[in-house]
Coordinates of N, CA and C in Angstrom, one line a residue:
Chain A
G5 N 0.8 -1.2 0.0 CA 0.0 0.0 0.0 C 0.8 1.2 0.0
A6 N 0.2 2.4 -0.1 CA 0.9 3.6 -0.2 C 1.4 4.1 1.2
V7 N 2.6 4.6 1.2 CA 3.2 5.1 2.4 C 3.7 6.5 2.3
V8 N 3.4 7.3 3.3 CA 3.9 8.7 3.3 C 4.7 8.9 4.5
S9 N 6.0 9.3 4.3 CA 6.9 9.4 5.4 C 7.0 10.9 5.7
Q10 N 6.8 11.2 7.0 CA 6.9 12.7 7.4 C 7.9 12.8 8.5
H11 N 8.8 13.7 8.4 CA 9.8 14.0 9.5 C 10.2 15.4 9.6
P12 N 10.6 15.9 10.7 CA 10.8 15.1 11.9 C 9.4 14.8 12.6
S13 N 9.4 13.9 13.5 CA 8.2 13.5 14.2 C 7.9 14.6 15.3
W14 N 9.0 15.2 15.8 CA 8.8 16.2 16.8 C 10.0 17.2 16.7
V15 N 9.8 18.4 17.0 CA 10.8 19.4 16.9 C 10.6 20.5 17.9
I16 N 11.6 21.0 18.6 CA 11.5 22.1 19.5 C 12.4 23.2 18.9
C17 N 11.9 24.4 18.8 CA 12.7 25.4 18.3 C 12.5 26.7 19.0
K18 N 13.5 27.6 18.9 CA 13.4 28.9 19.6 C 12.5 29.9 18.8
S19 N 11.9 30.8 19.4 CA 11.1 31.9 18.7 C 12.0 32.6 17.8
G20 N 11.5 32.9 16.6 CA 12.2 33.6 15.6 C 12.9 32.8 14.6
T21 N 13.1 31.5 14.9 CA 13.8 30.6 13.9 C 12.8 30.0 13.0
S22 N 13.3 29.3 12.0 CA 12.5 28.6 11.0 C 12.6 27.1 11.1
V23 N 11.6 26.4 10.8 CA 11.6 25.0 10.9 C 11.0 24.4 9.6
K24 N 11.7 23.4 9.1 CA 11.2 22.7 7.9 C 10.7 21.3 8.2
I25 N 9.5 21.0 7.7 CA 9.0 19.7 7.8 C 8.9 19.1 6.4
E26 N 9.3 17.8 6.3 CA 9.3 17.1 5.0 C 8.2 16.0 5.0
C27 N 7.7 15.9 3.8 CA 6.7 14.8 3.6 C 7.0 14.1 2.3
R28 N 7.3 12.8 2.4 CA 7.7 12.1 1.2 C 6.7 10.9 0.9
S29 N 6.4 10.8 -0.3 CA 5.6 9.6 -0.7 C 6.7 8.5 -1.1
L30 N 6.6 7.4 -0.5 CA 7.7 6.4 -0.7 C 7.5 5.5 -1.9
D31 N 6.3 5.2 -2.2 CA 6.1 4.2 -3.3 C 5.1 4.6 -4.3
F32 N 4.8 5.9 -4.4 CA 3.9 6.4 -5.4 C 4.2 7.8 -5.7
Q33 N 3.6 8.3 -6.8 CA 3.8 9.7 -7.2 C 2.7 10.5 -6.6
A34 N 3.1 11.4 -5.7 CA 2.1 12.3 -5.1 C 1.9 13.5 -5.9
T35 N 0.8 13.5 -6.7 CA 0.5 14.7 -7.5 C 0.0 15.8 -6.7
T36 N -0.7 15.5 -5.6 CA -1.2 16.5 -4.7 C -0.9 16.2 -3.3
M37 N -0.4 17.3 -2.6 CA -0.1 17.1 -1.2 C -1.0 18.1 -0.4
F38 N -1.5 17.7 0.7 CA -2.3 18.6 1.6 C -1.5 18.7 2.9
W39 N -1.5 19.9 3.5 CA -1.0 20.1 4.8 C -2.0 20.5 5.8
Y40 N -2.1 19.9 6.9 CA -3.1 20.1 7.9 C -2.4 20.5 9.2
R41 N -3.2 21.2 10.1 CA -2.7 21.5 11.4 C -3.8 21.1 12.4
Q42 N -3.4 20.6 13.5 CA -4.4 20.2 14.5 C -4.0 20.8 15.8
F43 N -4.9 21.6 16.4 CA -4.8 22.1 17.8 C -5.3 21.0 18.7
P44 N -4.9 21.1 20.0 CA -5.4 20.1 20.9 C -6.9 20.0 21.0
K45 N -7.4 18.8 20.9 CA -8.9 18.5 20.9 C -9.6 19.1 19.8
Q46 N -9.0 19.5 18.8 CA -9.7 20.1 17.6 C -9.6 19.2 16.4
S47 N -10.3 19.5 15.4 CA -10.2 18.8 14.1 C -8.9 19.1 13.4
L48 N -8.7 18.3 12.3 CA -7.6 18.6 11.4 C -8.1 19.8 10.5
M49 N -7.3 20.8 10.5 CA -7.7 22.0 9.7 C -6.7 22.1 8.5
L50 N -7.3 22.1 7.3 CA -6.5 22.2 6.1 C -5.8 23.6 6.0
M51 N -4.5 23.6 5.8 CA -3.8 24.8 5.7 C -3.6 25.2 4.2
A52 N -3.2 24.2 3.4 CA -2.9 24.5 2.0 C -2.9 23.2 1.2
T53 N -3.1 23.4 -0.1 CA -3.0 22.3 -1.0 C -2.0 22.6 -2.1
S54 N -1.1 21.6 -2.4 CA -0.1 21.9 -3.4 C 0.0 20.8 -4.4
N55 N 0.1 21.2 -5.6 CA 0.3 20.3 -6.8 C 1.7 20.4 -7.2
E56 N 2.3 19.3 -7.6 CA 3.7 19.2 -8.1 C 3.9 20.3 -9.1
G57 N 5.0 21.1 -8.9 CA 5.4 22.0 -9.9 C 4.7 23.3 -9.9
S58 N 3.7 23.5 -9.0 CA 2.9 24.7 -9.1 C 2.8 25.3 -7.6
K59 N 2.4 26.5 -7.5 CA 2.3 27.2 -6.2 C 1.2 26.6 -5.4
A60 N 1.4 26.6 -4.1 CA 0.4 26.1 -3.2 C -0.8 27.0 -3.1
T61 N -2.0 26.4 -2.9 CA -3.2 27.2 -2.7 C -3.5 27.1 -1.2
Y62 N -3.5 28.3 -0.6 CA -3.7 28.4 0.9 C -5.2 28.7 1.2
E63 N -5.5 28.1 2.4 CA -6.9 28.3 2.9 C -7.0 29.7 3.5
Q64 N -8.2 30.2 3.6 CA -8.4 31.5 4.1 C -7.8 31.6 5.5
G65 N -7.1 32.7 5.8 CA -6.6 32.9 7.2 C -5.2 32.3 7.4
V66 N -4.7 31.5 6.4 CA -3.3 31.0 6.5 C -2.4 31.9 5.8
E67 N -1.3 32.3 6.6 CA -0.4 33.3 6.0 C 0.6 32.5 5.1
K68 N 0.6 32.8 3.8 CA 1.5 32.0 2.9 C 2.9 32.4 3.1
D69 N 3.2 33.6 3.6 CA 4.6 34.0 3.8 C 5.2 33.4 5.0
K70 N 4.3 33.0 5.9 CA 4.7 32.4 7.1 C 4.9 30.8 7.0
F71 N 4.0 30.3 6.3 CA 4.0 28.8 6.1 C 4.3 28.6 4.6
L72 N 5.6 28.4 4.3 CA 6.1 28.2 3.0 C 6.0 26.8 2.5
I73 N 5.3 26.5 1.5 CA 5.1 25.2 1.0 C 5.8 25.0 -0.4
N74 N 6.6 24.0 -0.5 CA 7.3 23.7 -1.7 C 7.0 22.2 -2.1
H75 N 6.6 22.1 -3.4 CA 6.3 20.7 -3.9 C 7.0 20.6 -5.2
A76 N 8.3 20.5 -5.1 CA 9.1 20.6 -6.3 C 9.2 19.2 -7.1
S77 N 8.9 18.1 -6.4 CA 9.0 16.8 -7.1 C 7.7 16.0 -6.8
L78 N 7.5 14.9 -7.5 CA 6.4 14.1 -7.3 C 6.4 13.3 -6.0
T79 N 7.5 13.3 -5.3 CA 7.6 12.5 -4.1 C 8.0 13.3 -2.8
L80 N 8.1 14.6 -3.0 CA 8.5 15.4 -1.8 C 7.8 16.8 -1.8
S81 N 7.2 17.0 -0.6 CA 6.7 18.4 -0.3 C 7.2 18.8 1.0
T82 N 7.5 20.1 1.2 CA 8.0 20.6 2.4 C 7.2 21.8 2.9
L83 N 7.0 21.8 4.2 CA 6.4 23.0 4.9 C 7.4 23.6 5.8
T84 N 7.7 24.9 5.5 CA 8.6 25.7 6.3 C 7.9 26.7 7.2
V85 N 8.0 26.6 8.5 CA 7.4 27.6 9.3 C 8.4 28.6 9.6
T86 N 8.2 29.8 9.0 CA 9.2 30.9 9.1 C 9.0 31.8 10.4
S87 N 10.1 32.2 11.0 CA 10.0 33.1 12.1 C 9.0 32.6 13.1
A88 N 9.2 31.4 13.6 CA 8.2 30.7 14.4 C 8.0 31.4 15.7
H89 N 6.7 31.4 16.1 CA 6.3 32.0 17.4 C 5.6 30.9 18.3
P90 N 5.5 31.1 19.6 CA 4.9 30.1 20.4 C 3.5 29.7 19.9
E91 N 2.7 30.6 19.3 CA 1.4 30.3 18.9 C 1.4 29.4 17.7
D92 N 2.6 29.2 17.1 CA 2.7 28.2 15.9 C 2.8 26.8 16.4
S93 N 3.0 26.7 17.7 CA 3.1 25.3 18.3 C 1.9 24.5 18.0
S94 N 2.0 23.4 17.4 CA 0.9 22.6 17.0 C 1.3 21.3 16.4
F95 N 0.4 20.5 16.0 CA 0.7 19.2 15.3 C 0.4 19.4 13.8
Y96 N 1.4 19.2 13.0 CA 1.2 19.4 11.6 C 1.3 18.0 10.9
I97 N 0.3 17.8 10.0 CA 0.2 16.5 9.3 C 0.1 16.8 7.8
C98 N 0.8 15.9 7.0 CA 0.6 16.0 5.6 C -0.2 14.8 5.1
S99 N -0.7 15.0 3.9 CA -1.5 13.9 3.3 C -1.2 14.0 1.8
A100 N -1.2 12.9 1.1 CA -0.9 12.9 -0.3 C -1.9 12.0 -1.1
T101 N -2.2 12.4 -2.3 CA -2.9 11.6 -3.2 C -2.1 11.5 -4.5
G102 N -2.2 10.4 -5.2 CA -1.4 10.2 -6.4 C -1.6 8.9 -7.0
S103 N -0.6 8.4 -7.7 CA -0.7 7.1 -8.4 C 0.6 6.5 -8.5
R104 N 0.6 5.2 -8.8 CA 1.7 4.4 -9.2 C 1.2 3.4 -10.3
G105 N 1.7 3.6 -11.5 CA 1.2 2.8 -12.6 C -0.2 3.1 -12.8
R106 N -1.1 2.1 -12.8 CA -2.5 2.3 -12.9 C -3.2 2.4 -11.6
S107 N -2.5 2.3 -10.5 CA -3.2 2.3 -9.2 C -3.2 3.8 -8.7
N108 N -4.4 4.1 -8.2 CA -4.5 5.5 -7.7 C -4.5 5.4 -6.1
Y109 N -3.9 6.3 -5.5 CA -3.8 6.3 -4.1 C -4.4 7.6 -3.6
G110 N -5.3 7.5 -2.7 CA -5.9 8.7 -2.2 C -5.7 8.9 -0.7
Y111 N -5.4 10.1 -0.3 CA -5.5 10.5 1.1 C -4.7 9.6 2.0
T112 N -3.4 9.5 1.7 CA -2.5 8.8 2.6 C -1.8 9.8 3.5
F113 N -1.9 9.6 4.8 CA -1.3 10.5 5.8 C 0.1 10.2 6.2
G114 N 0.8 11.2 6.5 CA 2.1 11.1 7.2 C 1.8 10.9 8.7
S115 N 2.8 10.7 9.5 CA 2.7 10.4 10.9 C 2.6 11.6 11.7
G116 N 2.8 12.8 11.1 CA 2.7 14.0 11.8 C 3.9 14.5 12.5
T117 N 4.0 15.8 12.7 CA 5.1 16.5 13.3 C 4.6 17.4 14.5
R118 N 5.1 17.1 15.7 CA 4.7 18.0 16.8 C 5.8 19.1 16.9
L119 N 5.3 20.3 16.7 CA 6.2 21.5 16.7 C 5.9 22.2 18.0
T120 N 7.0 22.5 18.8 CA 6.9 23.3 20.0 C 7.9 24.4 19.9
V121 N 7.4 25.7 19.9 CA 8.2 26.9 19.8 C 8.3 27.5 21.2
V122 N 9.6 27.6 21.7 CA 9.8 28.1 23.0 C 10.5 29.5 23.0
Chain B
D23 N -18.5 28.0 9.1 CA -19.6 27.1 9.0 C -19.1 25.7 8.8
Q24 N -19.5 24.8 9.8 CA -19.0 23.5 9.7 C -19.7 22.6 8.8
Q25 N -19.0 22.1 7.8 CA -19.6 21.3 6.7 C -19.8 19.8 7.1
V26 N -18.9 19.4 8.1 CA -18.9 18.0 8.6 C -19.0 18.1 10.1
K27 N -20.0 17.5 10.6 CA -20.2 17.6 12.1 C -20.2 16.2 12.8
Q28 N -19.5 16.1 13.8 CA -19.6 15.0 14.7 C -20.0 15.5 16.0
N29 N -21.2 15.4 16.3 CA -21.8 16.0 17.5 C -21.5 15.4 18.8
S30 N -21.0 14.2 18.8 CA -20.6 13.5 20.1 C -19.1 13.6 20.2
P31 N -18.6 14.4 21.2 CA -17.2 14.4 21.4 C -16.6 13.2 22.0
S32 N -17.5 12.4 22.6 CA -16.9 11.2 23.2 C -18.0 10.1 23.3
L33 N -17.5 8.8 23.4 CA -18.4 7.7 23.4 C -17.7 6.6 24.2
S34 N -18.5 6.0 25.1 CA -17.9 4.9 25.9 C -18.7 3.7 25.7
V35 N -18.0 2.6 25.4 CA -18.7 1.3 25.1 C -18.0 0.2 25.8
Q36 N -18.8 -0.8 26.2 CA -18.3 -2.0 26.8 C -17.7 -2.9 25.7
E37 N -16.6 -3.6 26.1 CA -16.0 -4.5 25.1 C -17.0 -5.6 24.7
G38 N -17.0 -5.9 23.4 CA -17.9 -6.9 22.8 C -19.2 -6.3 22.3
R39 N -19.5 -5.1 22.8 CA -20.7 -4.5 22.3 C -20.5 -3.7 21.0
I40 N -21.5 -3.1 20.4 CA -21.4 -2.4 19.2 C -21.1 -0.9 19.5
S41 N -20.2 -0.3 18.8 CA -19.9 1.1 18.8 C -20.5 1.8 17.6
I42 N -21.3 2.8 17.8 CA -21.9 3.5 16.7 C -21.4 5.0 16.7
L43 N -20.7 5.4 15.7 CA -20.2 6.8 15.7 C -20.9 7.5 14.5
N44 N -21.4 8.7 14.8 CA -22.3 9.4 13.9 C -21.6 10.6 13.3
C45 N -22.0 10.9 12.1 CA -21.5 12.1 11.3 C -22.5 12.7 10.5
D46 N -22.7 14.0 10.5 CA -23.6 14.7 9.6 C -22.9 15.7 8.7
Y47 N -23.4 15.9 7.5 CA -22.7 16.9 6.6 C -23.8 17.8 6.0
T48 N -23.3 18.9 5.5 CA -24.3 19.9 5.0 C -24.1 20.1 3.5
N49 N -23.0 19.8 3.0 CA -22.7 20.1 1.6 C -23.2 18.9 0.7
S50 N -24.2 19.1 -0.1 CA -24.8 18.1 -0.9 C -23.9 17.7 -2.1
M51 N -22.8 18.4 -2.3 CA -21.8 18.1 -3.3 C -20.8 17.0 -2.9
F52 N -20.8 16.7 -1.6 CA -19.9 15.7 -1.1 C -20.3 14.4 -1.7
D53 N -19.3 13.6 -2.3 CA -19.7 12.3 -2.9 C -18.8 11.2 -2.4
Y54 N -17.9 11.5 -1.5 CA -17.0 10.5 -1.0 C -16.7 10.7 0.5
F55 N -16.9 9.7 1.3 CA -16.8 9.8 2.7 C -15.8 8.8 3.3
L56 N -15.1 9.2 4.3 CA -14.1 8.4 4.9 C -14.1 8.4 6.4
W57 N -13.7 7.4 7.0 CA -13.5 7.4 8.5 C -12.0 7.1 8.8
Y58 N -11.5 7.9 9.7 CA -10.1 7.7 10.1 C -10.1 7.5 11.6
K59 N -9.0 6.8 12.0 CA -8.8 6.5 13.4 C -7.5 7.2 13.8
K60 N -7.4 7.9 14.9 CA -6.2 8.6 15.2 C -5.9 8.5 16.7
Y61 N -4.6 8.1 16.9 CA -4.1 8.1 18.3 C -3.3 9.4 18.5
P62 N -3.2 9.8 19.8 CA -2.5 11.0 20.1 C -1.1 11.1 19.4
A63 N -0.7 12.2 18.9 CA 0.6 12.4 18.3 C 0.9 11.5 17.2
E64 N -0.1 11.0 16.5 CA 0.2 10.2 15.3 C -0.7 10.7 14.2
G65 N -0.4 10.4 12.9 CA -1.3 10.8 11.8 C -2.5 9.9 11.8
P66 N -3.6 10.3 11.1 CA -4.8 9.5 11.0 C -4.5 8.3 10.2
T67 N -5.2 7.2 10.6 CA -5.1 5.9 9.9 C -6.4 5.7 9.2
F68 N -6.4 5.4 7.9 CA -7.6 5.2 7.1 C -8.3 3.9 7.6
L69 N -9.6 4.0 7.8 CA -10.4 2.8 8.2 C -11.2 2.2 7.1
I70 N -12.1 3.1 6.6 CA -13.1 2.6 5.7 C -13.7 3.8 5.0
S71 N -14.2 3.6 3.7 CA -14.7 4.7 3.0 C -16.0 4.3 2.3
I72 N -16.8 5.2 1.8 CA -18.0 4.9 1.0 C -18.2 6.0 0.0
S73 N -18.6 5.6 -1.2 CA -19.0 6.7 -2.1 C -20.5 6.9 -2.1
S74 N -20.9 8.0 -2.7 CA -22.3 8.3 -2.6 C -23.2 7.4 -3.4
I75 N -22.7 6.5 -4.2 CA -23.5 5.6 -5.0 C -23.9 4.4 -4.2
K76 N -23.3 4.3 -3.0 CA -23.6 3.2 -2.1 C -24.3 3.7 -0.8
D77 N -24.9 2.7 -0.1 CA -25.5 3.1 1.2 C -24.8 2.3 2.3
K78 N -24.0 1.4 1.9 CA -23.3 0.5 2.9 C -22.0 0.0 2.4
N79 N -21.0 0.0 3.3 CA -19.8 -0.7 2.9 C -19.2 -1.3 4.2
E80 N -18.8 -2.6 4.0 CA -18.4 -3.4 5.2 C -17.0 -3.9 5.0
D81 N -16.2 -3.8 6.1 CA -14.9 -4.4 6.1 C -14.6 -4.9 7.4
G82 N -14.7 -6.3 7.5 CA -14.5 -6.9 8.8 C -15.4 -6.4 9.9
R83 N -14.9 -5.9 11.0 CA -15.7 -5.4 12.1 C -16.3 -4.0 11.8
F84 N -15.9 -3.4 10.8 CA -16.3 -2.0 10.5 C -17.3 -2.0 9.3
T85 N -18.4 -1.2 9.6 CA -19.4 -1.0 8.6 C -19.7 0.5 8.6
V86 N -19.8 1.0 7.4 CA -20.2 2.4 7.3 C -21.5 2.5 6.5
F87 N -22.4 3.2 7.1 CA -23.8 3.4 6.5 C -23.9 4.9 6.0
L88 N -24.5 5.0 4.8 CA -24.7 6.4 4.3 C -26.2 6.6 4.0
N89 N -26.7 7.7 4.6 CA -28.1 8.1 4.3 C -28.0 9.4 3.6
K90 N -28.1 9.4 2.3 CA -27.9 10.7 1.6 C -29.0 11.7 1.8
S91 N -30.2 11.2 1.9 CA -31.4 12.1 2.1 C -31.3 12.8 3.4
A92 N -30.7 12.2 4.4 CA -30.5 12.8 5.7 C -29.2 13.4 5.9
K93 N -28.3 13.3 4.9 CA -26.9 13.8 4.9 C -26.3 13.3 6.2
H94 N -26.3 12.0 6.4 CA -25.9 11.4 7.6 C -25.1 10.1 7.3
L95 N -24.0 9.9 8.0 CA -23.3 8.6 7.9 C -22.9 8.1 9.3
S96 N -22.8 6.8 9.4 CA -22.4 6.3 10.7 C -21.4 5.2 10.5
L97 N -20.5 5.0 11.5 CA -19.6 3.9 11.5 C -20.0 3.0 12.6
H98 N -20.1 1.7 12.3 CA -20.4 0.7 13.3 C -19.2 -0.2 13.5
I99 N -18.9 -0.4 14.7 CA -17.8 -1.3 15.0 C -18.3 -2.4 15.9
V100 N -18.3 -3.7 15.4 CA -18.8 -4.8 16.2 C -18.0 -6.0 15.9
P101 N -17.6 -6.7 17.0 CA -17.6 -6.3 18.4 C -16.5 -5.3 18.7
S102 N -16.8 -4.4 19.6 CA -15.8 -3.4 20.0 C -14.7 -4.1 20.8
Q103 N -13.5 -3.6 20.6 CA -12.3 -4.1 21.4 C -11.6 -3.0 22.0
P104 N -10.9 -3.2 23.2 CA -10.2 -2.2 23.8 C -9.2 -1.4 22.9
G105 N -8.6 -2.2 22.0 CA -7.7 -1.6 21.0 C -8.3 -0.6 20.1
D106 N -9.7 -0.6 20.0 CA -10.4 0.4 19.2 C -10.4 1.8 19.8
S107 N -10.0 1.8 21.1 CA -10.1 3.1 21.8 C -9.1 4.1 21.1
A108 N -9.7 5.2 20.6 CA -9.0 6.2 19.8 C -10.0 7.3 19.5
V109 N -9.5 8.3 18.8 CA -10.4 9.4 18.2 C -10.7 9.0 16.8
Y110 N -12.0 9.1 16.4 CA -12.4 8.7 15.1 C -12.9 10.0 14.4
F111 N -12.3 10.2 13.2 CA -12.7 11.4 12.4 C -13.5 10.9 11.2
C112 N -14.5 11.6 10.9 CA -15.3 11.5 9.7 C -14.8 12.6 8.8
A113 N -14.7 12.2 7.5 CA -14.2 13.2 6.5 C -15.0 13.1 5.2
A114 N -15.1 14.2 4.5 CA -15.9 14.1 3.2 C -15.1 14.9 2.2
S115 N -15.4 14.6 0.9 CA -14.8 15.3 -0.2 C -15.8 15.3 -1.4
G116 N -15.5 16.1 -2.4 CA -16.4 16.0 -3.6 C -16.7 17.4 -4.1
G117 N -17.4 17.4 -5.2 CA -17.7 18.6 -5.9 C -16.4 19.3 -6.4
S118 N -16.3 20.5 -6.0 CA -15.1 21.3 -6.4 C -14.0 21.1 -5.4
Q119 N -14.3 20.4 -4.3 CA -13.3 20.3 -3.3 C -12.6 19.0 -3.4
G120 N -11.3 19.0 -3.8 CA -10.6 17.8 -3.8 C -10.0 17.4 -2.5
N121 N -10.0 18.4 -1.6 CA -9.4 18.1 -0.3 C -10.5 17.5 0.7
L122 N -10.0 17.0 1.8 CA -10.9 16.4 2.8 C -11.4 17.5 3.7
I123 N -12.6 17.4 4.1 CA -13.2 18.3 5.2 C -13.4 17.3 6.3
F124 N -12.8 17.6 7.5 CA -12.9 16.8 8.6 C -13.9 17.3 9.6
G125 N -14.5 16.3 10.3 CA -15.3 16.6 11.5 C -14.4 16.8 12.7
K126 N -14.9 17.1 13.9 CA -14.0 17.4 15.0 C -13.6 16.2 15.7
G127 N -14.2 15.0 15.4 CA -13.7 13.8 16.0 C -14.6 13.4 17.1
T128 N -14.6 12.1 17.4 CA -15.3 11.5 18.5 C -14.3 10.5 19.2
K129 N -14.1 10.8 20.5 CA -13.2 9.9 21.2 C -13.9 8.7 21.7
L130 N -13.5 7.5 21.2 CA -14.2 6.3 21.6 C -13.3 5.6 22.7
S131 N -14.0 5.2 23.8 CA -13.3 4.4 24.8 C -14.0 3.1 24.9
V132 N -13.3 2.0 24.7 CA -13.9 0.7 24.9 C -13.3 0.1 26.1
K133 N -14.2 -0.2 27.0 CA -13.8 -0.7 28.4 C -13.9 -2.2 28.5
P134 N -12.8 -2.8 29.0 CA -12.8 -4.3 29.2 C -13.9 -4.8 30.1

């Protein structure tokens, strides 16, 4: 089956620094990647959708200059939290849809990244 | 405006009994529905899905029922096991939205 690898699984950083989170599709081509954020006891909130080779589409209220998304290849998407602040502390999860040969893979999730900004 | 609603934040069930998790949606353009199971600090794990052309899909102990006229779906787990204890998210997609819209989740506790 489809596997999406996300790392790091957790990261602690100082306020003002930037953090990069990677999401890789291991055995299929991820034509579309989704980035979610989850606050404690809340639902998964979509932040942005990215298609390989094009700019990400951000949901309303998500600062694109703060949350930089790059989807330069069919197997890798990155989310960079720039100038992180404590309020950016959250659980970030990626999801990918794509294909391998004639098989289509939908909505495979990474294992998530716990970001803590101190 | 919440398009996918899980009105029960928590549910407690005895081991061996049936667990029924409910989900309502408002967007009639949704045509694909999924259930995910999530443990703390982990990504969601896909459980079962159903497309709008069906009203039931079964996979082992898990069955999802879809009532399109009521815009309601439910996940039945029978028999429930302690290992089923987790947060369950209902999600929907379709129409012009290729992304998933999630409910807030229901925390299921299965007691031995």
